[in-house]
Amino acid sequence: MPAVTLSVDRLSRLVGVQLTPQQIADLAAALGMSVEEVGEAEVKVEYNPNRPDFGSHITIARAVRGLLALELGAGKYHARASRIVVRAERSVEAVRPFIACALVRSLNLSGEDIADLVGLQEDLHWILGRDRRKVAIGLHDYSKIRPPFLYRAVGPTEIRFIPLDSYEEMTPQQILSEHPTGRKYSWILEGKELVPIIQDSRGNILSFPPIINSSLTELRAGVKEIFIDVTGTDERAVNQALNILVTALIDLGGVAYKTLVAYEGRRRRVYTPDLLKRRWVLDPSLVSRLIGLDMPVREIVNALRRARLDARVSRGKIIVEVPPYRVDILHQVDLVEDVAIGIGYQNLEPILPDTPGLGALLASSRTSDILRHVMLSMGFTEVVNTTLANTERDFKWMLIPKEPDVKILNPVSTLYDCLRELLIPGLLSNLATNSKNPYPQRLFEIGDVIVRDDETPEKTRREKHLAFVICHSTASFSESKSVLEEALRLLDISNDLSARDYPFFIPGRGAALIKDGVEVCFIGEVHPAVLENFGLYMPVACCELNLSKAGII
Amino acid sequence: MSRQGAENIELHPLEKRVLSLILSEGPLGFDEVAARLGVNVGAVAKSAEWLAEKGLAESSKASVTHVATLGEEGLVFVEKGLPERRLVDALRSMGGEATLAQIEAMGILDKNELNIGIIWAKRNGWITVSKSDNEVRFRLERYPDSKTDEELVLEVLKRGAANLEDMGPLQKACERLGRRPRILRINEVTRYILTPTKKALSLSPELLEETEEISQLTPELISSGAWRERGFRRYDVTTPVKAFQAPRPHPLTYLIQLVKSIFIELGFEEVQGPLVELAFWNFDALFQPQDHPAREMHDTFYLATPAKGDPPKELSAIVGRVHRDGGETGSRGWGYEWSIEEASRLVLRTHTTATTIRHLAQSSKRPLKVFTIDRVYRNERVDWRRLAEFHQVEGILVDKSANLRQLMGLIREFYSRLGLKKVRFRPSYFPYTEPSAEVDVYVERRGSWVELGGMGIFRPEVTLPLEVSEPVLAWGLGLERLALLLLDVNDARILYQNDLRWLYSFNPLKLERLRVSF
């Protein structure tokens, strides 16, 4: 989850009320953020990705002002007309097809304001931009550039400019291979012959999206006019990001201007930012039903206004206007949650549902429980292992000449690369873990294994197994056979063991149980070569029973 | 205490030996008995106590002796000489007169020793002390040529402790030194004598015969009746024995059973679903857009083999439209081109919601109350708080009248039955629920709130494609986090390590008490 470190001082100034760190923590939690740390001067919070507008003091202050009823309803967000044109060449279509721009004037940004904006920008890159791939944002000092602007794709060595955090001119290719930011994001442009750039009427490069801006337009404290470019692969997300930034700058006292984006050859001309307010008709009875609280319409309207939405009543329905930065409202139910937040979750008294129901365990759970008791009563201690397994341990160490049925594509940890098909390897690992503990050791596990099954939509099937290991200086086939026989008597399975060699058993000391022509169980003394692989220096006898194949579960 | 007639007196072998000895030799000191029988005095004292209880012997205080031993200073002085001796030696070497400063400068006595030396040399009349011109002066009056009695005592004790009563002419000096306890300590030692009683004298001799005692009762001894002829050896019941470890259920399965029983009590039916899951059920059916960060490779395990499965055709078409533009659900949708290829990928399910949503799709039972406790996977590096495979406690309640407050009430009831009485709810976000909430429980022992799970009401984008029109309350709670709290463990990896020491330390009764008193 994205995080913001809120300065108590700055947030208080923006809200207009002196707040304590604890008050800020409580307000953040009430807004759906998760409070990580409450310090003396700072409060660290994490927010959910459905609210990409929560990445700054400015925008959080807006929500807090609503919650404290200092300001209700949505603010006024307009953009004036301008003559700024951004021409998008056809060449960008295959590289990064969409662009949206805005100009914001009448600002006077402090260093703090700029840091806040950059924080918001970075979070937007991650949440809406999927790490800049889908959306990338450039913020520019407008006094350094002159419209109209041109968005086009060029060869990677065709142009040169001084990128941020550098003192020398570089080509896009150099930036991608040498500049730290370039190297970090070069993957986005991988395989593209051309790279996108934005330039002004004098031919100055503003930006090389989604990689880096030119140092020419770098923001400094005191900046009065900001030009914003947002480029990307998803037009909706591009516009959302621009709206979130422009509305934040309007909250800082800025005046926004629209730009005309002209897509060459696509016959499309779009004015951005759209600052679109969306209108929703909300059924008050839906609110009462979902929250479980009979609320007068007036109260619902108030709660929505506290959530900084415009709301009014019309013919028994509530007309809600959603400001452009609220990109999370996809359905009426999203407004219902805003009502609940407006009321405060802490003010909703929990009640027990009166829905009748008869509790029942799965038959497989009941059978597993009985088998667990049987194994415990025979002196075996239960272990629980993961189904995530390792080819090395589960197959190579076991001397099983087979590839796993289920292989994982992308394990982050090297501990796992497949799913288990037997419980025994896990149990042998457990014995190795316990080699310093007193003997005899008798362990069992009842658990799932996963095998291929092309008949199911998931191409796999869960099977329930029961396995036990006996480990001490005189552990033997016969001891394990006694245990198995008792289990088989309980399970009402005829006990017809037949000799069978397994790679992991000592030759001549393994046996199988065949039921209706299917092997459902094996039992034997573990081969010392296998014991060595596991780092075990004590004899082991073991048994594994496939409860699913045996028709028990 | 039981009354004992003379006829059923039972004697321990040592008691028999002690009693026989004093019956034939007459009263003896404990020390003598010990020496004769080759046992230690403590064992004799114990037997004497038992015999006294049975009225067969009496112990009496015979004498009190005083034993002198050297103290820590005594051990030093016996080598270096007493301080008063060293002081007069020094004075004599200086010609019979010296100032304090001069003596100090010689360094043969430390400050403490010098003080002691002055006191005793003065008291013995060996020196006089005067003060003039702010200086303390000593003058040798009489030099003790022969060794003093005190010095002789030290020499005697150098060889070992001695009875005061055996010191003869040195006894007085010894007592004097005894008043300087760091030099010499005098301890009182009482000597006891054991005398047989009249009852012992009239005891039948067989009783004192040393019969072969039974240590292990055997079937033969019982059936032959031979046990009647022979006594039983007494056990020392305080002797440590070999540890017995009863087999235990694994704490996690125990906890899972406990949680299951709570949902059964609350009227929920258990369900189960696949561990290897179609991305369709794990994500798409839950309205998670296909470029959602949670679907990325570093969060989700995708399978290499088998890589793809078969999502349900008709439902896929509907779900795809909902993702694009909301379809018939009243939603705006996510606004992107949905791909069935992506939905066909096989993953290790990242949450048990994949199972409840499957069940919701196939069950037409209303109202519906189901739960599942099962394994889920996250493609993460394993550390003390994160596991790649763990359990979730998941459930849904489908009913026309279901609502958010009821969901809160249900979850509060669940935790309360686990002993976690204080819970709070915060707004939260999941792509498939709205409204959504997060539940924290307050843990007194830690003095803090612990986040334990998420919940919400399924979005219409999730339920309407499945033709479910009623509100669906849904929750997914972490089991391992709960386990860490209830079992008081700090490292999640311990839960799957299966170290027998840890497994045997698990006490279900303790957990039960904790649950009550939380």
Short mmCIF file of C-alpha atoms in Angstrom, two decimals, chain B residues 292-468:
data_model
loop_
_atom_site.label_atom_id
_atom_site.label_comp_id
_atom_site.label_asym_id
_atom_site.label_seq_id
_atom_site.Cartn_x
_atom_site.Cartn_y
_atom_site.Cartn_z
CA HIS B 292 -4.25 -4.89 -10.90
CA PRO B 293 -0.97 -4.86 -8.91
CA ALA B 294 -2.10 -7.87 -6.85
CA ARG B 295 -2.09 -9.93 -10.06
CA GLU B 296 1.55 -9.24 -10.73
CA MET B 297 4.17 -11.92 -10.69
CA HIS B 298 5.79 -10.78 -7.48
CA ASP B 299 2.56 -11.24 -5.55
CA THR B 300 0.96 -14.26 -7.16
CA PHE B 301 2.34 -17.71 -7.91
CA TYR B 302 1.58 -18.58 -11.53
CA LEU B 303 2.05 -22.13 -12.76
CA ALA B 304 4.50 -23.15 -15.45
CA THR B 305 2.87 -26.57 -15.79
CA PRO B 306 -0.02 -26.83 -16.11
CA ALA B 307 -0.15 -23.19 -17.20
CA LYS B 308 -3.74 -22.78 -18.34
CA GLY B 309 -7.17 -24.07 -17.48
CA ASP B 310 -10.70 -23.64 -18.72
CA PRO B 311 -12.72 -20.77 -17.28
CA PRO B 312 -16.50 -21.17 -17.60
CA LYS B 313 -17.41 -19.87 -21.07
CA GLU B 314 -20.76 -18.14 -20.61
CA LEU B 315 -19.85 -16.57 -17.34
CA SER B 316 -16.53 -15.37 -18.77
CA ALA B 317 -18.32 -13.42 -21.46
CA ILE B 318 -20.49 -11.68 -18.87
CA VAL B 319 -17.60 -11.00 -16.49
CA GLY B 320 -15.51 -9.65 -19.37
CA ARG B 321 -18.22 -7.14 -20.22
CA VAL B 322 -18.55 -6.05 -16.61
CA HIS B 323 -14.82 -5.34 -16.53
CA ARG B 324 -15.09 -3.37 -19.78
CA ASP B 325 -18.11 -1.19 -19.17
CA GLY B 326 -20.07 -2.56 -16.26
CA GLY B 327 -22.46 -4.62 -18.37
CA GLU B 328 -25.89 -4.84 -16.77
CA THR B 329 -24.64 -4.14 -13.27
CA GLY B 330 -25.07 -0.36 -13.16
CA SER B 331 -21.30 0.07 -12.99
CA ARG B 332 -18.94 2.07 -15.17
CA GLY B 333 -16.59 -0.90 -15.33
CA TRP B 334 -12.81 -0.56 -15.46
CA GLY B 335 -12.76 0.57 -19.09
CA TYR B 336 -10.30 -1.84 -20.66
CA GLU B 337 -10.34 -4.79 -23.06
CA TRP B 338 -10.70 -7.93 -20.99
CA SER B 339 -8.76 -11.00 -22.08
CA ILE B 340 -9.92 -14.56 -21.53
CA GLU B 341 -6.32 -15.69 -21.98
CA GLU B 342 -5.34 -13.88 -18.80
CA ALA B 343 -8.34 -15.37 -16.98
CA SER B 344 -7.32 -18.88 -18.10
CA ARG B 345 -3.98 -18.76 -16.33
CA LEU B 346 -3.58 -21.08 -13.38
CA VAL B 347 -2.47 -19.63 -10.07
CA LEU B 348 -2.04 -20.84 -6.53
CA ARG B 349 -5.04 -19.11 -5.06
CA THR B 350 -4.14 -15.90 -3.24
CA HIS B 351 -7.27 -15.91 -1.09
CA THR B 352 -10.06 -18.26 -0.10
CA THR B 353 -12.54 -15.77 -1.58
CA ALA B 354 -11.90 -17.75 -4.79
CA THR B 355 -13.67 -20.64 -3.08
CA THR B 356 -16.60 -18.72 -1.63
CA ILE B 357 -17.24 -17.01 -4.97
CA ARG B 358 -17.27 -20.42 -6.70
CA HIS B 359 -19.74 -21.63 -4.16
CA LEU B 360 -21.86 -18.53 -4.60
CA ALA B 361 -21.91 -19.18 -8.35
CA GLN B 362 -23.15 -22.74 -7.99
CA SER B 363 -25.47 -22.66 -4.98
CA SER B 364 -29.02 -21.43 -5.26
CA LYS B 365 -29.74 -22.05 -1.60
CA ARG B 366 -31.11 -18.96 0.19
CA PRO B 367 -30.30 -17.81 2.72
CA LEU B 368 -26.76 -19.15 2.38
CA LYS B 369 -24.19 -19.30 5.15
CA VAL B 370 -20.91 -21.01 4.30
CA PHE B 371 -17.33 -20.84 5.50
CA THR B 372 -13.96 -22.34 4.67
CA ILE B 373 -10.62 -22.48 6.47
CA ASP B 374 -7.93 -23.38 4.05
CA ARG B 375 -4.57 -22.67 2.55
CA VAL B 376 -3.69 -19.70 0.36
CA TYR B 377 -0.43 -18.56 -1.23
CA ARG B 378 1.51 -15.35 -1.76
CA ASN B 379 4.66 -15.18 -3.82
CA GLU B 380 6.76 -13.58 -1.12
CA ARG B 381 10.11 -13.97 0.49
CA VAL B 382 9.45 -15.74 3.76
CA ASP B 383 10.36 -13.92 6.97
CA TRP B 384 9.22 -13.72 10.59
CA ARG B 385 5.90 -12.11 9.67
CA ARG B 386 5.30 -13.25 6.11
CA LEU B 387 4.73 -16.77 4.88
CA ALA B 388 4.34 -17.88 1.28
CA GLU B 389 1.63 -20.34 2.30
CA PHE B 390 -0.83 -19.75 5.10
CA HIS B 391 -4.49 -20.14 6.07
CA GLN B 392 -7.50 -17.91 5.76
CA VAL B 393 -10.79 -18.06 7.57
CA GLU B 394 -13.32 -17.11 4.93
CA GLY B 395 -17.07 -16.96 4.77
CA ILE B 396 -20.13 -15.50 3.17
CA LEU B 397 -23.66 -14.84 4.31
CA VAL B 398 -26.28 -14.30 1.61
CA ASP B 399 -29.62 -12.93 2.68
CA LYS B 400 -32.07 -10.28 1.54
CA SER B 401 -31.73 -8.40 4.80
CA ALA B 402 -27.95 -8.74 5.21
CA ASN B 403 -26.10 -5.48 5.91
CA LEU B 404 -22.84 -3.92 7.04
CA ARG B 405 -23.78 -3.65 10.72
CA GLN B 406 -24.65 -7.36 10.75
CA LEU B 407 -21.30 -8.16 9.19
CA MET B 408 -19.59 -6.19 11.96
CA GLY B 409 -21.75 -7.97 14.55
CA LEU B 410 -20.89 -11.39 13.16
CA ILE B 411 -17.15 -10.74 13.15
CA ARG B 412 -17.31 -9.22 16.63
CA GLU B 413 -19.10 -12.33 17.85
CA PHE B 414 -16.49 -14.59 16.24
CA TYR B 415 -13.56 -12.87 17.92
CA SER B 416 -15.41 -12.62 21.19
CA ARG B 417 -15.79 -16.42 21.19
CA LEU B 418 -12.03 -16.66 20.82
CA GLY B 419 -11.66 -14.47 23.88
CA LEU B 420 -10.85 -11.30 21.93
CA LYS B 421 -13.57 -9.09 23.27
CA LYS B 422 -12.47 -5.68 22.07
CA VAL B 423 -12.71 -5.10 18.33
CA ARG B 424 -12.95 -2.06 16.09
CA PHE B 425 -13.78 -1.53 12.44
CA ARG B 426 -12.18 0.85 9.99
CA PRO B 427 -13.03 1.65 6.37
CA SER B 428 -10.86 -0.23 3.93
CA TYR B 429 -10.71 -1.26 0.29
CA PHE B 430 -10.95 -4.47 -1.67
CA PRO B 431 -11.77 -4.50 -5.39
CA TYR B 432 -14.65 -6.89 -4.79
CA THR B 433 -16.42 -5.40 -1.77
CA GLU B 434 -18.16 -2.11 -1.10
CA PRO B 435 -18.56 -0.99 1.59
CA SER B 436 -15.38 -2.59 2.90
CA ALA B 437 -13.95 -2.72 6.39
CA GLU B 438 -10.89 -3.83 8.25
CA VAL B 439 -11.11 -5.38 11.71
CA ASP B 440 -8.60 -4.77 14.50
CA VAL B 441 -8.64 -6.57 17.82
CA TYR B 442 -7.19 -5.14 20.99
CA VAL B 443 -4.62 -7.32 22.66
CA GLU B 444 -4.30 -6.47 26.33
CA ARG B 445 -1.05 -8.39 26.73
CA ARG B 446 0.61 -6.28 24.05
CA GLY B 447 -1.27 -3.09 24.78
CA SER B 448 -2.00 -2.58 21.09
CA TRP B 449 -4.47 -3.12 18.28
CA VAL B 450 -3.70 -5.91 15.85
CA GLU B 451 -5.08 -5.97 12.31
CA LEU B 452 -6.68 -9.36 11.71
CA GLY B 453 -8.67 -9.24 8.51
CA GLY B 454 -10.86 -7.67 5.91
CA MET B 455 -14.54 -7.82 5.08
CA GLY B 456 -17.25 -6.17 3.11
CA ILE B 457 -20.35 -6.59 0.99
CA PHE B 458 -19.69 -8.04 -2.46
CA ARG B 459 -20.01 -5.46 -5.23
CA PRO B 460 -22.87 -5.81 -7.71
CA GLU B 461 -20.14 -6.22 -10.37
CA VAL B 462 -19.30 -9.46 -8.54
CA THR B 463 -22.74 -10.78 -7.60
CA LEU B 464 -24.99 -9.81 -10.52
CA PRO B 465 -23.09 -11.81 -13.16
CA LEU B 466 -23.71 -14.85 -10.92
CA GLU B 467 -27.43 -13.93 -10.80
CA VAL B 468 -27.20 -13.21 -7.11
#
